GROMACS .gro file of C-alpha atoms in nm:
model
  428
    1UNK     CA    1  13.457  12.893  13.140
    2UNK     CA    2  13.417  12.549  12.982
    3UNK     CA    3  13.595  12.284  13.185
    4UNK     CA    4  13.749  12.132  12.874
    5UNK     CA    5  13.924  12.457  12.785
    6UNK     CA    6  14.067  12.478  13.134
    7UNK     CA    7  14.195  12.122  13.122
    8UNK     CA    8  14.363  12.173  12.789
    9UNK     CA    9  14.541  12.482  12.912
   10UNK     CA   10  14.652  12.315  13.232
   11UNK     CA   11  14.760  11.992  13.075
   12UNK     CA   12  14.892  12.092  12.735
   13UNK     CA   13  15.250  12.039  12.841
   14UNK     CA   14  15.208  11.704  13.009
   15UNK     CA   15  15.133  11.477  12.712
   16UNK     CA   16  15.488  11.445  12.583
   17UNK     CA   17  15.620  11.355  12.926
   18UNK     CA   18  15.378  11.065  12.942
   19UNK     CA   19  15.472  10.896  12.615
   20UNK     CA   20  15.520  10.534  12.722
   21UNK     CA   21  15.557  10.186  12.574
   22UNK     CA   22  15.258  10.034  12.398
   23UNK     CA   23  14.998   9.824  12.576
   24UNK     CA   24  15.075   9.537  12.343
   25UNK     CA   25  15.423   9.506  12.496
   26UNK     CA   26  15.287   9.421  12.842
   27UNK     CA   27  15.501   9.149  13.000
   28UNK     CA   28  15.301   8.833  13.053
   29UNK     CA   29  15.527   8.725  13.340
   30UNK     CA   30  15.445   9.029  13.553
   31UNK     CA   31  15.184   8.995  13.828
   32UNK     CA   32  14.888   9.205  13.709
   33UNK     CA   33  14.826   9.517  13.915
   34UNK     CA   34  14.563   9.781  13.849
   35UNK     CA   35  14.530  10.133  13.984
   36UNK     CA   36  14.179  10.262  13.912
   37UNK     CA   37  13.976  10.575  13.987
   38UNK     CA   38  13.596  10.589  13.989
   39UNK     CA   39  13.322  10.773  14.174
   40UNK     CA   40  13.162  10.444  14.283
   41UNK     CA   41  13.205  10.397  14.655
   42UNK     CA   42  12.877  10.292  14.816
   43UNK     CA   43  12.539  10.134  14.755
   44UNK     CA   44  12.487   9.914  14.450
   45UNK     CA   45  12.761  10.096  14.253
   46UNK     CA   46  13.010  10.036  14.532
   47UNK     CA   47  12.902   9.673  14.565
   48UNK     CA   48  12.941   9.618  14.190
   49UNK     CA   49  13.292   9.756  14.157
   50UNK     CA   50  13.395   9.574  14.473
   51UNK     CA   51  13.272   9.251  14.313
   52UNK     CA   52  13.469   9.336  13.998
   53UNK     CA   53  13.777   9.388  14.211
   54UNK     CA   54  13.731   9.045  14.371
   55UNK     CA   55  13.714   8.887  14.025
   56UNK     CA   56  14.036   9.070  13.935
   57UNK     CA   57  14.204   8.931  14.246
   58UNK     CA   58  14.072   8.578  14.177
   59UNK     CA   59  14.260   8.598  13.847
   60UNK     CA   60  14.580   8.666  14.038
   61UNK     CA   61  14.579   9.045  14.016
   62UNK     CA   62  14.639   9.321  14.270
   63UNK     CA   63  14.335   9.552  14.279
   64UNK     CA   64  14.400   9.913  14.389
   65UNK     CA   65  14.077  10.111  14.353
   66UNK     CA   66  14.055  10.475  14.464
   67UNK     CA   67  13.689  10.584  14.479
   68UNK     CA   68  13.607  10.955  14.476
   69UNK     CA   69  13.253  10.982  14.621
   70UNK     CA   70  13.033  11.258  14.489
   71UNK     CA   71  12.993  11.405  14.146
   72UNK     CA   72  13.189  11.343  13.827
   73UNK     CA   73  13.368  11.678  13.848
   74UNK     CA   74  13.533  11.580  14.176
   75UNK     CA   75  13.659  11.255  14.030
   76UNK     CA   76  13.794  11.444  13.729
   77UNK     CA   77  13.976  11.684  13.958
   78UNK     CA   78  14.164  11.389  14.105
   79UNK     CA   79  14.232  11.248  13.759
   80UNK     CA   80  14.363  11.584  13.638
   81UNK     CA   81  14.591  11.616  13.940
   82UNK     CA   82  14.740  11.272  13.884
   83UNK     CA   83  14.796  11.337  13.513
   84UNK     CA   84  14.966  11.669  13.586
   85UNK     CA   85  15.188  11.487  13.836
   86UNK     CA   86  15.281  11.233  13.568
   87UNK     CA   87  15.115  10.952  13.761
   88UNK     CA   88  14.786  10.869  13.586
   89UNK     CA   89  14.592  10.567  13.707
   90UNK     CA   90  14.612  10.256  13.492
   91UNK     CA   91  14.244  10.313  13.417
   92UNK     CA   92  13.967  10.545  13.525
   93UNK     CA   93  13.594  10.583  13.488
   94UNK     CA   94  13.508  10.817  13.198
   95UNK     CA   95  13.233  10.836  12.940
   96UNK     CA   96  13.082  11.013  12.642
   97UNK     CA   97  13.263  11.293  12.456
   98UNK     CA   98  13.497  11.335  12.753
   99UNK     CA   99  13.679  11.023  12.633
  100UNK     CA  100  13.784  11.199  12.313
  101UNK     CA  101  13.860  11.526  12.494
  102UNK     CA  102  14.081  11.369  12.761
  103UNK     CA  103  14.260  11.148  12.509
  104UNK     CA  104  14.408  11.469  12.366
  105UNK     CA  105  14.552  11.553  12.705
  106UNK     CA  106  14.743  11.239  12.798
  107UNK     CA  107  14.840  10.927  12.605
  108UNK     CA  108  14.600  10.637  12.616
  109UNK     CA  109  14.636  10.266  12.552
  110UNK     CA  110  14.555  10.122  12.209
  111UNK     CA  111  14.304   9.847  12.286
  112UNK     CA  112  14.236   9.741  11.928
  113UNK     CA  113  14.413   9.405  11.957
  114UNK     CA  114  14.242   9.294  12.278
  115UNK     CA  115  13.902   9.416  12.151
  116UNK     CA  116  13.950   9.226  11.823
  117UNK     CA  117  14.053   8.910  12.009
  118UNK     CA  118  13.734   8.926  12.213
  119UNK     CA  119  13.512   9.007  11.913
  120UNK     CA  120  13.373   9.288  12.127
  121UNK     CA  121  13.297   9.537  11.850
  122UNK     CA  122  13.051   9.291  11.695
  123UNK     CA  123  12.829   9.301  12.004
  124UNK     CA  124  12.835   9.675  12.086
  125UNK     CA  125  12.585   9.925  11.944
  126UNK     CA  126  12.764  10.120  11.664
  127UNK     CA  127  12.696  10.468  11.808
  128UNK     CA  128  12.830  10.354  12.143
  129UNK     CA  129  13.140  10.204  11.984
  130UNK     CA  130  13.223  10.538  11.816
  131UNK     CA  131  13.242  10.714  12.151
  132UNK     CA  132  13.503  10.470  12.276
  133UNK     CA  133  13.729  10.475  11.972
  134UNK     CA  134  13.794  10.840  11.890
  135UNK     CA  135  14.039  10.863  11.606
  136UNK     CA  136  13.945  10.508  11.507
  137UNK     CA  137  14.131  10.332  11.792
  138UNK     CA  138  13.967  10.171  12.095
  139UNK     CA  139  14.100  10.349  12.404
  140UNK     CA  140  13.808  10.291  12.642
  141UNK     CA  141  13.565  10.007  12.706
  142UNK     CA  142  13.195  10.049  12.794
  143UNK     CA  143  13.086   9.830  13.083
  144UNK     CA  144  12.713   9.886  13.139
  145UNK     CA  145  12.417  10.073  12.987
  146UNK     CA  146  12.129  10.264  13.137
  147UNK     CA  147  11.837  10.449  12.987
  148UNK     CA  148  11.789  10.773  13.181
  149UNK     CA  149  11.421  10.799  13.094
  150UNK     CA  150  11.281  10.472  13.225
  151UNK     CA  151  10.950  10.519  13.405
  152UNK     CA  152  10.915  10.374  13.755
  153UNK     CA  153  10.557  10.351  13.887
  154UNK     CA  154  10.470  10.301  14.252
  155UNK     CA  155  10.227  10.007  14.289
  156UNK     CA  156  10.062  10.172  14.590
  157UNK     CA  157  10.014  10.499  14.405
  158UNK     CA  158   9.863  10.312  14.111
  159UNK     CA  159   9.629  10.132  14.349
  160UNK     CA  160   9.520  10.465  14.498
  161UNK     CA  161   9.440  10.593  14.148
  162UNK     CA  162   9.279  10.262  14.051
  163UNK     CA  163   9.512  10.240  13.752
  164UNK     CA  164   9.702   9.936  13.630
  165UNK     CA  165   9.875  10.033  13.304
  166UNK     CA  166  10.188  10.241  13.248
  167UNK     CA  167  10.130  10.554  13.040
  168UNK     CA  168  10.274  10.549  12.688
  169UNK     CA  169  10.257  10.912  12.570
  170UNK     CA  170  10.303  11.237  12.758
  171UNK     CA  171   9.925  11.290  12.738
  172UNK     CA  172   9.876  10.952  12.908
  173UNK     CA  173  10.137  11.044  13.170
  174UNK     CA  174   9.975  11.380  13.242
  175UNK     CA  175   9.630  11.220  13.272
  176UNK     CA  176   9.759  10.958  13.517
  177UNK     CA  177   9.938  11.223  13.723
  178UNK     CA  178   9.615  11.419  13.757
  179UNK     CA  179   9.431  11.101  13.850
  180UNK     CA  180   9.689  11.022  14.119
  181UNK     CA  181   9.665  11.375  14.254
  182UNK     CA  182   9.287  11.352  14.276
  183UNK     CA  183   9.318  11.014  14.452
  184UNK     CA  184   9.540  11.154  14.727
  185UNK     CA  185   9.893  11.090  14.602
  186UNK     CA  186  10.066  11.396  14.744
  187UNK     CA  187  10.330  11.424  14.471
  188UNK     CA  188  10.247  11.232  14.149
  189UNK     CA  189  10.600  11.294  14.020
  190UNK     CA  190  10.884  11.174  14.244
  191UNK     CA  191  11.195  11.387  14.218
  192UNK     CA  192  11.527  11.489  14.360
  193UNK     CA  193  11.677  11.836  14.348
  194UNK     CA  194  12.021  11.787  14.194
  195UNK     CA  195  12.141  11.935  13.865
  196UNK     CA  196  12.141  11.593  13.700
  197UNK     CA  197  11.782  11.544  13.814
  198UNK     CA  198  11.682  11.875  13.652
  199UNK     CA  199  11.863  11.777  13.334
  200UNK     CA  200  11.681  11.447  13.321
  201UNK     CA  201  11.342  11.618  13.350
  202UNK     CA  202  11.415  11.822  13.039
  203UNK     CA  203  11.581  11.556  12.828
  204UNK     CA  204  11.301  11.307  12.898
  205UNK     CA  205  11.045  11.574  12.805
  206UNK     CA  206  11.209  11.666  12.474
  207UNK     CA  207  11.308  11.315  12.365
  208UNK     CA  208  10.955  11.193  12.438
  209UNK     CA  209  10.809  11.469  12.225
  210UNK     CA  210  11.054  11.430  11.936
  211UNK     CA  211  11.375  11.222  11.935
  212UNK     CA  212  11.459  11.389  11.603
  213UNK     CA  213  11.444  11.734  11.760
  214UNK     CA  214  11.642  11.605  12.059
  215UNK     CA  215  11.921  11.475  11.836
  216UNK     CA  216  11.937  11.803  11.643
  217UNK     CA  217  11.923  12.033  11.946
  218UNK     CA  218  12.104  11.847  12.223
  219UNK     CA  219  12.349  11.631  12.030
  220UNK     CA  220  12.418  11.843  11.720
  221UNK     CA  221  12.348  12.186  11.880
  222UNK     CA  222  12.162  12.297  11.567
  223UNK     CA  223  12.059  12.660  11.622
  224UNK     CA  224  11.729  12.624  11.438
  225UNK     CA  225  11.641  12.316  11.642
  226UNK     CA  226  11.742  12.489  11.967
  227UNK     CA  227  11.488  12.759  11.892
  228UNK     CA  228  11.227  12.525  11.744
  229UNK     CA  229  10.869  12.459  11.862
  230UNK     CA  230  10.961  12.122  12.013
  231UNK     CA  231  11.188  12.300  12.262
  232UNK     CA  232  10.905  12.522  12.381
  233UNK     CA  233  10.681  12.215  12.412
  234UNK     CA  234  10.950  12.037  12.613
  235UNK     CA  235  10.984  12.325  12.858
  236UNK     CA  236  10.603  12.332  12.888
  237UNK     CA  237  10.601  11.959  12.973
  238UNK     CA  238  10.883  12.010  13.220
  239UNK     CA  239  10.676  12.282  13.389
  240UNK     CA  240  10.393  12.031  13.433
  241UNK     CA  241  10.635  11.795  13.605
  242UNK     CA  242  10.745  12.066  13.845
  243UNK     CA  243  10.382  12.125  13.942
  244UNK     CA  244  10.350  11.760  14.055
  245UNK     CA  245  10.674  11.726  14.249
  246UNK     CA  246  10.792  11.815  14.599
  247UNK     CA  247  10.958  12.160  14.584
  248UNK     CA  248  11.141  12.108  14.913
  249UNK     CA  249  11.414  11.877  14.789
  250UNK     CA  250  11.674  12.128  14.675
  251UNK     CA  251  12.014  11.961  14.615
  252UNK     CA  252  11.888  11.631  14.753
  253UNK     CA  253  11.946  11.315  14.546
  254UNK     CA  254  11.636  11.136  14.420
  255UNK     CA  255  11.722  10.833  14.637
  256UNK     CA  256  11.630  11.027  14.953
  257UNK     CA  257  11.265  11.003  14.850
  258UNK     CA  258  11.246  10.641  14.741
  259UNK     CA  259  11.060  10.527  15.055
  260UNK     CA  260  10.796  10.793  14.988
  261UNK     CA  261  10.774  10.657  14.633
  262UNK     CA  262  10.728  10.298  14.750
  263UNK     CA  263  10.475  10.409  15.015
  264UNK     CA  264  10.264  10.578  14.746
  265UNK     CA  265  10.321  10.934  14.868
  266UNK     CA  266  10.498  10.989  14.536
  267UNK     CA  267  10.365  10.829  14.217
  268UNK     CA  268  10.599  10.815  13.920
  269UNK     CA  269  10.974  10.847  13.885
  270UNK     CA  270  11.172  10.901  13.565
  271UNK     CA  271  11.519  10.766  13.628
  272UNK     CA  272  11.787  10.532  13.498
  273UNK     CA  273  11.782  10.164  13.579
  274UNK     CA  274  12.028  10.233  13.859
  275UNK     CA  275  11.722  10.321  14.069
  276UNK     CA  276  11.633   9.952  14.065
  277UNK     CA  277  11.972   9.869  14.214
  278UNK     CA  278  11.930  10.140  14.478
  279UNK     CA  279  11.578  10.019  14.565
  280UNK     CA  280  11.693   9.657  14.597
  281UNK     CA  281  11.996   9.760  14.801
  282UNK     CA  282  11.762   9.951  15.035
  283UNK     CA  283  11.555   9.637  15.094
  284UNK     CA  284  11.254   9.717  14.878
  285UNK     CA  285  11.100   9.446  14.660
  286UNK     CA  286  11.062   9.433  14.282
  287UNK     CA  287  10.689   9.375  14.342
  288UNK     CA  288  10.664   9.726  14.489
  289UNK     CA  289  10.705   9.902  14.154
  290UNK     CA  290  10.674   9.867  13.776
  291UNK     CA  291  10.934   9.972  13.519
  292UNK     CA  292  10.830  10.082  13.170
  293UNK     CA  293  10.980  10.292  12.889
  294UNK     CA  294  10.947  10.667  12.942
  295UNK     CA  295  10.669  10.860  12.768
  296UNK     CA  296  10.699  10.876  12.389
  297UNK     CA  297  10.444  11.064  12.183
  298UNK     CA  298  10.492  10.844  11.877
  299UNK     CA  299  10.428  10.533  12.085
  300UNK     CA  300  10.771  10.377  12.021
  301UNK     CA  301  11.031  10.363  12.300
  302UNK     CA  302  11.287  10.642  12.313
  303UNK     CA  303  11.613  10.533  12.474
  304UNK     CA  304  11.822  10.807  12.637
  305UNK     CA  305  12.149  10.622  12.646
  306UNK     CA  306  12.396  10.649  12.933
  307UNK     CA  307  12.694  10.414  12.942
  308UNK     CA  308  12.967  10.381  13.204
  309UNK     CA  309  13.314  10.300  13.076
  310UNK     CA  310  13.680  10.276  13.169
  311UNK     CA  311  13.954  10.460  12.981
  312UNK     CA  312  14.307  10.316  12.996
  313UNK     CA  313  14.607  10.546  13.043
  314UNK     CA  314  14.957  10.458  12.924
  315UNK     CA  315  15.192  10.330  13.194
  316UNK     CA  316  15.546  10.198  13.156
  317UNK     CA  317  15.538   9.946  13.444
  318UNK     CA  318  15.502   9.585  13.329
  319UNK     CA  319  15.272   9.492  13.618
  320UNK     CA  320  15.034   9.780  13.539
  321UNK     CA  321  15.034   9.692  13.171
  322UNK     CA  322  14.952   9.332  13.262
  323UNK     CA  323  14.679   9.465  13.492
  324UNK     CA  324  14.532   9.670  13.208
  325UNK     CA  325  14.523   9.360  12.988
  326UNK     CA  326  14.344   9.161  13.257
  327UNK     CA  327  14.099   9.446  13.330
  328UNK     CA  328  14.014   9.487  12.961
  329UNK     CA  329  13.944   9.116  12.930
  330UNK     CA  330  13.722   9.119  13.241
  331UNK     CA  331  13.522   9.426  13.131
  332UNK     CA  332  13.435   9.258  12.801
  333UNK     CA  333  13.355   8.919  12.958
  334UNK     CA  334  12.982   8.829  12.931
  335UNK     CA  335  12.988   8.674  13.279
  336UNK     CA  336  13.138   8.989  13.431
  337UNK     CA  337  12.891   9.217  13.252
  338UNK     CA  338  12.610   8.992  13.379
  339UNK     CA  339  12.739   9.007  13.736
  340UNK     CA  340  12.784   9.384  13.722
  341UNK     CA  341  12.444   9.462  13.569
  342UNK     CA  342  12.258   9.230  13.803
  343UNK     CA  343  12.402   9.423  14.098
  344UNK     CA  344  12.347   9.775  13.962
  345UNK     CA  345  12.021   9.734  13.767
  346UNK     CA  346  12.179   9.824  13.433
  347UNK     CA  347  12.180   9.614  13.117
  348UNK     CA  348  12.498   9.471  12.963
  349UNK     CA  349  12.674   9.652  12.681
  350UNK     CA  350  12.704   9.318  12.501
  351UNK     CA  351  12.392   9.265  12.294
  352UNK     CA  352  12.448   8.887  12.297
  353UNK     CA  353  12.388   8.843  12.672
  354UNK     CA  354  12.071   8.643  12.743
  355UNK     CA  355  11.846   8.819  12.997
  356UNK     CA  356  11.582   8.545  13.020
  357UNK     CA  357  11.740   8.354  13.307
  358UNK     CA  358  11.751   8.401  13.683
  359UNK     CA  359  11.896   8.718  13.828
  360UNK     CA  360  11.738   8.951  13.576
  361UNK     CA  361  11.429   9.159  13.653
  362UNK     CA  362  11.134   9.233  13.428
  363UNK     CA  363  11.251   9.594  13.435
  364UNK     CA  364  11.590   9.500  13.291
  365UNK     CA  365  11.427   9.285  13.025
  366UNK     CA  366  11.196   9.577  12.944
  367UNK     CA  367  11.496   9.810  12.919
  368UNK     CA  368  11.683   9.572  12.689
  369UNK     CA  369  11.375   9.540  12.467
  370UNK     CA  370  11.336   9.918  12.464
  371UNK     CA  371  11.696   9.958  12.348
  372UNK     CA  372  11.647   9.706  12.068
  373UNK     CA  373  11.324   9.877  11.962
  374UNK     CA  374  11.474  10.226  11.983
  375UNK     CA  375  11.781  10.130  11.779
  376UNK     CA  376  11.557   9.973  11.512
  377UNK     CA  377  11.347  10.291  11.493
  378UNK     CA  378  11.637  10.538  11.519
  379UNK     CA  379  11.510  10.654  11.859
  380UNK     CA  380  11.821  10.580  12.064
  381UNK     CA  381  11.985  10.911  12.159
  382UNK     CA  382  12.265  11.012  12.395
  383UNK     CA  383  12.185  11.154  12.741
  384UNK     CA  384  12.273  11.520  12.790
  385UNK     CA  385  12.218  11.517  13.166
  386UNK     CA  386  12.472  11.238  13.213
  387UNK     CA  387  12.752  11.376  12.994
  388UNK     CA  388  12.698  11.151  12.694
  389UNK     CA  389  12.582  11.410  12.440
  390UNK     CA  390  12.823  11.700  12.502
  391UNK     CA  391  13.147  11.781  12.681
  392UNK     CA  392  13.122  11.908  13.037
  393UNK     CA  393  13.138  12.280  12.960
  394UNK     CA  394  12.843  12.279  12.724
  395UNK     CA  395  12.650  12.036  12.940
  396UNK     CA  396  12.696  12.259  13.244
  397UNK     CA  397  12.580  12.569  13.056
  398UNK     CA  398  12.263  12.395  12.940
  399UNK     CA  399  12.180  12.239  13.276
  400UNK     CA  400  12.215  12.581  13.440
  401UNK     CA  401  11.914  12.684  13.231
  402UNK     CA  402  11.716  12.371  13.321
  403UNK     CA  403  11.788  12.410  13.691
  404UNK     CA  404  11.685  12.774  13.702
  405UNK     CA  405  11.370  12.691  13.507
  406UNK     CA  406  11.282  12.406  13.745
  407UNK     CA  407  11.323  12.630  14.051
  408UNK     CA  408  11.179  12.958  13.916
  409UNK     CA  409  10.824  12.907  13.796
  410UNK     CA  410  10.791  13.265  13.674
  411UNK     CA  411  11.008  13.178  13.371
  412UNK     CA  412  10.790  13.110  13.068
  413UNK     CA  413  10.873  12.828  12.822
  414UNK     CA  414  10.945  13.072  12.536
  415UNK     CA  415  11.184  13.266  12.759
  416UNK     CA  416  11.358  12.943  12.859
  417UNK     CA  417  11.407  12.855  12.491
  418UNK     CA  418  11.583  13.186  12.434
  419UNK     CA  419  11.799  13.143  12.745
  420UNK     CA  420  11.904  12.795  12.639
  421UNK     CA  421  12.000  12.903  12.286
  422UNK     CA  422  12.204  13.190  12.431
  423UNK     CA  423  12.373  12.959  12.681
  424UNK     CA  424  12.477  12.723  12.404
  425UNK     CA  425  12.617  13.006  12.192
  426UNK     CA  426  12.811  13.138  12.488
  427UNK     CA  427  12.964  12.798  12.568
  428UNK     CA  428  13.056  12.686  12.215
   0.00000   0.00000   0.00000
């Protein structure tokens, strides 16, 4: 059963009880306090939100962060429990279509005034802005951006294959993978075994073949597109990837294998920029790998957009309202976005942040350039694997198909196309 349906049934009666004073009436005299829920607890993500909390405290606030380690569903379970209890956090991590879905469950804060005062809408990509202002009102603020299909190349694996250039198209990628395999790279494609990892393999395959088909099938759920030839080609490309990866990583996160990637035992990784933050946090050097846009058959970067954000829930306490005001101002601050992205490996949401100075990597500059190029060429699309393109129920139904396909090599691409179309119809 779709998660969204379950939430609505469970929470339908709680919205009225949570009707509270407007954000704009926050009392300036109150000491700002913020209760926040996220899934960021360790590594570069944990370091980044801890640094954000310190900035909040430096501004005189009381920072009360409750991390829920693990997957998004577990964090949402905690959020749902608190909303049912009538005690939502002042803000929580949330993104994509879930922002609109959850805003129908419990009252949110109208952020229009603080966004206008900061001029934030002028420096946010239009498609991204729409996700955070369902119904025309800003209720959530994006903090950082990743592309889920950036290509990481191991320098040692490239040296083994006597190659020095990132592949541009899928044909280039496949040729380099074969070259690495012949040169002794055990697994030319580095992988994890989680559901998100499986979803990324498919979305990178399809978007690289045709961003137009990706938008129609994965974002608009067009039946004709879901059964179209590009889908079969994408499953065929995904099958190639599975032939080059380690099959013995079931349920393991990709990060478990990063040392093997750096050592050249694994060759290429398709992942979001967060992998850079994880690699740096683990002590590896930027000189150990190259970052390039993921394969794109038309030669222009395709950007599979994933953005982390905070949604703000209505509270009646003056100190929490003051804390929400302070948090909103910090999230939109160019200096804070710079600090956060430099820790995590993301790029800022603000398009006016200069990435030429110290603290930024070539990979982040490449990612920012890829976003600009993709937006100009209408090749920026929303990530399905990371809950940006669809609500959780539909996303889960589709990733079930990708995961089974990745693990069961007897499934043919044409059969997978049929299974995916049926899964979408069943979850609508």
